[in-house]
Structure formats: structure tokens, C-alpha cells
mmCIF file of C-alpha atoms in Angstrom:
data_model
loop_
_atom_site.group_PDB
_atom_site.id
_atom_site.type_symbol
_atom_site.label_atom_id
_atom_site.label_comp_id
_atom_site.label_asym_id
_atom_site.label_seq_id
_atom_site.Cartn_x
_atom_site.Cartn_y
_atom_site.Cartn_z
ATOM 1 C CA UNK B 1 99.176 79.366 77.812
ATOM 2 C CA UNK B 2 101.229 82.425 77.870
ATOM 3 C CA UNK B 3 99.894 85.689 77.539
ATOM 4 C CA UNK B 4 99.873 87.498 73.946
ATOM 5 C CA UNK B 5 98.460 90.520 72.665
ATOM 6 C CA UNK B 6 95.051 89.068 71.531
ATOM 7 C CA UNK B 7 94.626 87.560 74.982
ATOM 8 C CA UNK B 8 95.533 90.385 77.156
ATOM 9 C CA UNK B 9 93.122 92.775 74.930
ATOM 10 C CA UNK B 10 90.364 90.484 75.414
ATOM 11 C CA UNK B 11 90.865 90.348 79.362
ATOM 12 C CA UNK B 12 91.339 94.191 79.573
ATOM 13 C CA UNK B 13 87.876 94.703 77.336
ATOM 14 C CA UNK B 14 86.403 92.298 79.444
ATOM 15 C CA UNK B 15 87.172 94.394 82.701
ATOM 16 C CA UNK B 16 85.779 97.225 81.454
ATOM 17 C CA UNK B 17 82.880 95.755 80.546
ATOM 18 C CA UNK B 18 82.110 93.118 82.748
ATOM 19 C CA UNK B 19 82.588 95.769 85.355
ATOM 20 C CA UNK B 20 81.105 98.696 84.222
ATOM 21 C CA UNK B 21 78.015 96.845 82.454
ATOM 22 C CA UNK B 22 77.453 93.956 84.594
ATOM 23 C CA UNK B 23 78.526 89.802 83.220
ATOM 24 C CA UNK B 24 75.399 89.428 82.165
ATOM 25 C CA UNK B 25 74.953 92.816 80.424
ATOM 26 C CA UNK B 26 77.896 92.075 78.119
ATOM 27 C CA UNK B 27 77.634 90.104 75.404
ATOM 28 C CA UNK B 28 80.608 88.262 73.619
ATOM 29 C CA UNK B 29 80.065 90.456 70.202
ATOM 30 C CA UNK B 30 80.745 93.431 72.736
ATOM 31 C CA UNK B 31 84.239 92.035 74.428
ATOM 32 C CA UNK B 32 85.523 91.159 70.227
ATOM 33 C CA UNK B 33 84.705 94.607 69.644
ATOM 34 C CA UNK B 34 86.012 96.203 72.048
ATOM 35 C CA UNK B 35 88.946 93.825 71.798
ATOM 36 C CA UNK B 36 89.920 94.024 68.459
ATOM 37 C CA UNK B 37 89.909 90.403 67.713
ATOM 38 C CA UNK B 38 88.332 87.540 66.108
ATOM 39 C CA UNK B 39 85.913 85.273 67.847
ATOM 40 C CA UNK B 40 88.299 82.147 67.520
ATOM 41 C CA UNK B 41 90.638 83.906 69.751
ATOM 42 C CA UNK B 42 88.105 84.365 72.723
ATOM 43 C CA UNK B 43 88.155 80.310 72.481
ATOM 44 C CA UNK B 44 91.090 79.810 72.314
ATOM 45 C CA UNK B 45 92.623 81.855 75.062
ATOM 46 C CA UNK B 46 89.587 81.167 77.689
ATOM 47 C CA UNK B 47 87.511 78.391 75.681
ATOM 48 C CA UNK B 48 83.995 80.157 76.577
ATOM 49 C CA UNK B 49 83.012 83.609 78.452
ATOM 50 C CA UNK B 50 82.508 82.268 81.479
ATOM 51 C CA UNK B 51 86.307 81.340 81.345
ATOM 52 C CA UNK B 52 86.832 85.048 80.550
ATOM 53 C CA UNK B 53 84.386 85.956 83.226
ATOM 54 C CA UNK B 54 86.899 83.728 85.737
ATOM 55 C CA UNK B 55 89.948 85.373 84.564
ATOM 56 C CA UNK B 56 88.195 89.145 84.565
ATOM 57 C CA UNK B 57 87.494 87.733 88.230
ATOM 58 C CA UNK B 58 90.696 86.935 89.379
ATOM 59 C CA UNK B 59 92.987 90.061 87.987
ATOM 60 C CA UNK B 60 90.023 92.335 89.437
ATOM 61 C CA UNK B 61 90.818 90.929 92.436
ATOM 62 C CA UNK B 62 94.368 91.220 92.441
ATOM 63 C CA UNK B 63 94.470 94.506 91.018
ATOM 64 C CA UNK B 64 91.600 95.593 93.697
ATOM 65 C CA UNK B 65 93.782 94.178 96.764
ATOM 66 C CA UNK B 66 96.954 95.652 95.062
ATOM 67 C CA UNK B 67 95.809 99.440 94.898
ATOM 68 C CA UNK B 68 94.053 99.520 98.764
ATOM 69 C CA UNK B 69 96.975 98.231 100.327
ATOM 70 C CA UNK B 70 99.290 100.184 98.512
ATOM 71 C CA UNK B 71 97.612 103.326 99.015
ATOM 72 C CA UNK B 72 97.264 102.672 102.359
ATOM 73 C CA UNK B 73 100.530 101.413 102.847
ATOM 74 C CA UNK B 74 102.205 104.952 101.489
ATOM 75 C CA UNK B 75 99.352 106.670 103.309
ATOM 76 C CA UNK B 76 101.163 106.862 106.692
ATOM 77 C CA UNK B 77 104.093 105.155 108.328
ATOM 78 C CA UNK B 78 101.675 105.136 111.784
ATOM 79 C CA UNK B 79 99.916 101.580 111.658
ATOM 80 C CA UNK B 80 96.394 103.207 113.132
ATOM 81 C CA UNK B 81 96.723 105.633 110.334
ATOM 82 C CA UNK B 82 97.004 102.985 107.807
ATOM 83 C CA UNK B 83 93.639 101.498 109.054
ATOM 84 C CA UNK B 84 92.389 104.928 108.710
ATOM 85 C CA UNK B 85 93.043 105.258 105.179
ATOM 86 C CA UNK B 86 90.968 102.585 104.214
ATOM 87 C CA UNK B 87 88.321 104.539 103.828
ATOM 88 C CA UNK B 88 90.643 107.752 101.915
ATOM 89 C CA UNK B 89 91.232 104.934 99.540
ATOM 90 C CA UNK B 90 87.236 104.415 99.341
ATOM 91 C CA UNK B 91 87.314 107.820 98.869
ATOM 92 C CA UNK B 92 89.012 108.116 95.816
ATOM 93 C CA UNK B 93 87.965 105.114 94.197
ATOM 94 C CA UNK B 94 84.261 106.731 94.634
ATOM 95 C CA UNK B 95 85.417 109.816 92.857
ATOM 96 C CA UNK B 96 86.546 107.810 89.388
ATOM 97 C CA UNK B 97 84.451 107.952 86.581
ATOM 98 C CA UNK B 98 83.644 104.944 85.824
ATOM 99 C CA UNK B 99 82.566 103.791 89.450
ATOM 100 C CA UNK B 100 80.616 101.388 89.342
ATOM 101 C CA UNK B 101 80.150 99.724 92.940
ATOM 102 C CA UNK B 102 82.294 96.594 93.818
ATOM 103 C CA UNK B 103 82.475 94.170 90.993
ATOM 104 C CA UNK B 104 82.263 91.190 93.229
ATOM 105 C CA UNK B 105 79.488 92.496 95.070
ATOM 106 C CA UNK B 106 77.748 93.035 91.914
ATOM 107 C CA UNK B 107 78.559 89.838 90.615
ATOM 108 C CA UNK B 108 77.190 87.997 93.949
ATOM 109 C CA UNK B 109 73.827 89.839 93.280
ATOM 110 C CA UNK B 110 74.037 88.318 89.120
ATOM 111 C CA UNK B 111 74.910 84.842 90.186
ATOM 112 C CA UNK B 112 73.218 84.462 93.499
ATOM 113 C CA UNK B 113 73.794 80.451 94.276
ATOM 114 C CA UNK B 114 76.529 80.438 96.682
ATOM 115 C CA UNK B 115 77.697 77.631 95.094
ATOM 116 C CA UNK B 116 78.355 79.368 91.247
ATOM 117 C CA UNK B 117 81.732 79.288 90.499
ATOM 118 C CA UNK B 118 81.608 83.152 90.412
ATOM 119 C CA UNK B 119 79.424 83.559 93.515
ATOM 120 C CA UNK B 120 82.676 81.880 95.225
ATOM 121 C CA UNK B 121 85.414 84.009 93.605
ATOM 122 C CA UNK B 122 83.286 86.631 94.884
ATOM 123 C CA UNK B 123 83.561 85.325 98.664
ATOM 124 C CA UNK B 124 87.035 84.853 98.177
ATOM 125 C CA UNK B 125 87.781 88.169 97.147
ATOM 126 C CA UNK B 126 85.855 89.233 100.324
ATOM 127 C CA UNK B 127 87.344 86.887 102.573
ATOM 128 C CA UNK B 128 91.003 88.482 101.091
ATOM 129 C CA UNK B 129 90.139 92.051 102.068
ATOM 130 C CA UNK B 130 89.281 90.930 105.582
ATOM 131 C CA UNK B 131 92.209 89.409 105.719
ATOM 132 C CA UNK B 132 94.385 92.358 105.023
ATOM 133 C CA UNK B 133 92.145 94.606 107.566
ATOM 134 C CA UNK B 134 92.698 92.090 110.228
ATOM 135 C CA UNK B 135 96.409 92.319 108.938
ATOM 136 C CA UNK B 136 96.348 95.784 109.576
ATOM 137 C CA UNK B 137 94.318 95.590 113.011
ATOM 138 C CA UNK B 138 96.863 93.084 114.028
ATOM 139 C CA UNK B 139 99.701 95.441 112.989
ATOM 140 C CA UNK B 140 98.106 98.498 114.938
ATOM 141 C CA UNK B 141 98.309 96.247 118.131
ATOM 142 C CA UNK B 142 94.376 96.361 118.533
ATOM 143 C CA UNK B 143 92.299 94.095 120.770
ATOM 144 C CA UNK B 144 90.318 91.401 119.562
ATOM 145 C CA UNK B 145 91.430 92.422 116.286
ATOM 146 C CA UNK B 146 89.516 89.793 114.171
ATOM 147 C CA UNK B 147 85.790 90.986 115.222
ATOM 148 C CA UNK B 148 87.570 94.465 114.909
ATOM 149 C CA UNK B 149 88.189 93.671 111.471
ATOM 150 C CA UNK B 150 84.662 92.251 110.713
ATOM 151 C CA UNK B 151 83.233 95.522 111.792
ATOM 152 C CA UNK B 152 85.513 97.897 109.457
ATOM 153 C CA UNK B 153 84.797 95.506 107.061
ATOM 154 C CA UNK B 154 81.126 95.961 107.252
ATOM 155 C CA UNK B 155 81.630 100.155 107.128
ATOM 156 C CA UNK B 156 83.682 99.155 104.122
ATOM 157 C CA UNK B 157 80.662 97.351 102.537
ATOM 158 C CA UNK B 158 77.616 99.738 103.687
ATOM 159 C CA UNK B 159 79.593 102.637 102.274
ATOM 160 C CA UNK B 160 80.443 101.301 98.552
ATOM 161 C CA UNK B 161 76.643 99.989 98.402
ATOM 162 C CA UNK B 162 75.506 103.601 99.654
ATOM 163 C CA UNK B 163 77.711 105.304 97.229
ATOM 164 C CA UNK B 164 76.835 103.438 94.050
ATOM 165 C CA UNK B 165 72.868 103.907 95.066
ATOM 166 C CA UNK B 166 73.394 107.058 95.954
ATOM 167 C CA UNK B 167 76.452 109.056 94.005
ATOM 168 C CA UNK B 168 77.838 111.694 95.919
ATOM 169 C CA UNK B 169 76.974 110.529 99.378
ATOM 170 C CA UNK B 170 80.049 111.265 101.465
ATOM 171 C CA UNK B 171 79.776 107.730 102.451
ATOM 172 C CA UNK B 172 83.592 107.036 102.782
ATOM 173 C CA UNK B 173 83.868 110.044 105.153
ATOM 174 C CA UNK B 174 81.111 108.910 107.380
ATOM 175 C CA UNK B 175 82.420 105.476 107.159
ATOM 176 C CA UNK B 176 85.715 106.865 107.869
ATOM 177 C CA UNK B 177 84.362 108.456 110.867
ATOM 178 C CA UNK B 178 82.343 105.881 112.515
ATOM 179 C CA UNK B 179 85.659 103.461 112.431
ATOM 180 C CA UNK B 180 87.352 106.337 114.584
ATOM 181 C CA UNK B 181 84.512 105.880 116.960
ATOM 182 C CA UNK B 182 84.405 102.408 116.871
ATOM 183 C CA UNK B 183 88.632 102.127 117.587
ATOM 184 C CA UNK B 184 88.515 104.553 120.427
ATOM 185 C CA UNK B 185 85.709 102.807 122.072
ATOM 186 C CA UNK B 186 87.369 99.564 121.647
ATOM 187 C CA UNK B 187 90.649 100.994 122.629
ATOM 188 C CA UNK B 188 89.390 102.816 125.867
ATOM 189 C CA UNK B 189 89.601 101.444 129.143
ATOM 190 C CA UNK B 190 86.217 100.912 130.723
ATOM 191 C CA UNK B 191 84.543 102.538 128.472
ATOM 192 C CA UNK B 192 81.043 104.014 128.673
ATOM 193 C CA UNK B 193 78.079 102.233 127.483
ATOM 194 C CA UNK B 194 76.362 103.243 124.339
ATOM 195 C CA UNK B 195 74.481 106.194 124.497
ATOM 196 C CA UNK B 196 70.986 105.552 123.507
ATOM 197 C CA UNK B 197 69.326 108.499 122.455
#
């Protein structure tokens, strides 16, 4: 069905508040309000919320993928730099308002049976933003760049989980950090074991 005004209101109310207030959290009187609409036209663009919740799934996910690797991609014509920015992008995404963690982590933790239809978007959203790291890694010319990847994907992760718990935590600048560690290691002949102190 092609999009119309009713439709695209009720998707853009439901990314609000789907993200900001959790699927679950959101009732359909609060999307039709938000909306502007009637009930009938929730049904008849998406036939039930949890076809809104799909769709609210999907364009976050676009959107998401869309704004990191453009911002990274104008960040710096250097490839290494580009990795680098990942975590500038972090960053600023931590310092909007309405923050509110990663929706797809979030919606993991609502709908925690791998096998939900949501708990999959969810991994496939994940499984996209490794792929563009390793993308990057790849680009940079970096060794074993898919368990490179892995690993700035998992200081991606820790550091949106420690910044929703704990607002204000610098946790993009550490992350952003411990990635410049982890590449020059990686990237250093014979390098020195771990120091452990």
C-alpha cells in the first residue's frame, strides 16, 4: 500500500514512542493520539500494532544505519579515521534529548525469545552494523578484520548500555579510546603481551 499522510503519522508517532517509552509501554490509544488519526486507520495501514511495531522496526533501522555511516563517512577522508568516528557518532547520539539507549537492544530485553519476530529484527539490525564495521575494517586494510570488527562492535554495545544506565558517563570517549588501543596492538608487529597489572 502506498504511503499517505495518515500512515506516515502513525509510523512517525510510533517511533517516538515505541522508542522513547518502550513497545510494551505504549499503548495503541497513545500512537492515535499522538497521530492524529482514527483507530480504523492503524488497521488498515498495519492491520494490528505489532505490524506497526515491525514497520517502527525496520525504518529505525534504516534510519539508525543511515546517520552512523554518514557521519562517519563525512567524518574523515582517512579510512582509520572513519573507524574512529564511530564512537564521535556515539557521542553525539548520547548527547540528544531524547536518548534513550538502542531501540533494538531494548526491544531484545521486551521480547526475549530469540525466536519473536521482533527479537530477530533486533539481531538483524545488529548483524547490519557489524557488517558495516567490518566494511570499514576491511576498507582501513586491517588484519583479521572480521574478529576486529566483533571487538569494536562489543565497545559499541558496552558503551550505549553504560550510557543509558548511567547518563553522562563519557562512555563513547572511553570506548573511543580503548578501540585506539585495541588497533595499534593489532596493527603492531610483535607486539608486547598484555600488561597485567
Amino acid at each position: 500500500m502506498r504511503p499517505t499522510p495518515a500512515k506516515d503519522a502513525l509510523l512517525e508517532a510510533a517511533c517516538q514512542l515505541f522508542y522513547t517509552q518502550g513497545i510494551r509501554g505504549t499503548s495503541v490509544e497513545a500512537i492515535l493520539e499522538r497521530a492524529g488519526v482514527a483507530r480504523q486507520s492503524l488497521y488498515q495501514h498495519f492491520e494490528s500494532k505489532d505490524g506497526l511495531v515491525a514497520a517502527f522496526l525496520k525504518l529505525r533501522d534504516e534510519r539508525w544505519c543511515g546517520w552512523m555511516n554518514d557521519y562517519v563517512e563525512a567524518a574523515s577522508d582517512d579510512p582509520l579515521e572513519r573507524i574512529y568516528a564511530i564512537y564521535d557518532f556515539l557521542a553525539d547520539w548520547f548527547a540528544q534529548s531524547d536518548f534513550s539507549g538502542c531501540a533494538f537492544i531494548n526491544t531484545a530485553a521486551e521480547y526475549g525469545n530469540p525466536e519473536h519476530p521482533f527479537h530477530v529484527l533486533s539481531a538483524r539490525h545488529k548483524a547490519r552494523v557489524l557488517a558495516d564495521i567490518e566494511r570499514l575494517c576491511r576498507a582501513a586494510a586491517l588484519p583479521d578484520h572480521q574478529t576486529l570488527a566483533r571487538q569494536l562492535a562489543l565497545l559499541m554495545e558496552g558503551a550505549i548500555v553504560t550510557e543509558q544506565v548511567t547518563p553522562g558517563s563519557h562512555a563513547a570517549a572511553e570506548a573511543k579510546h580503548i578501540a585506539r588501543i585495541l588497533i595499534q596492538f593489532r596493527t603492531t608487529p610483535n607486539p608486547k603481551p598484555w600488561s597485567k597489572q
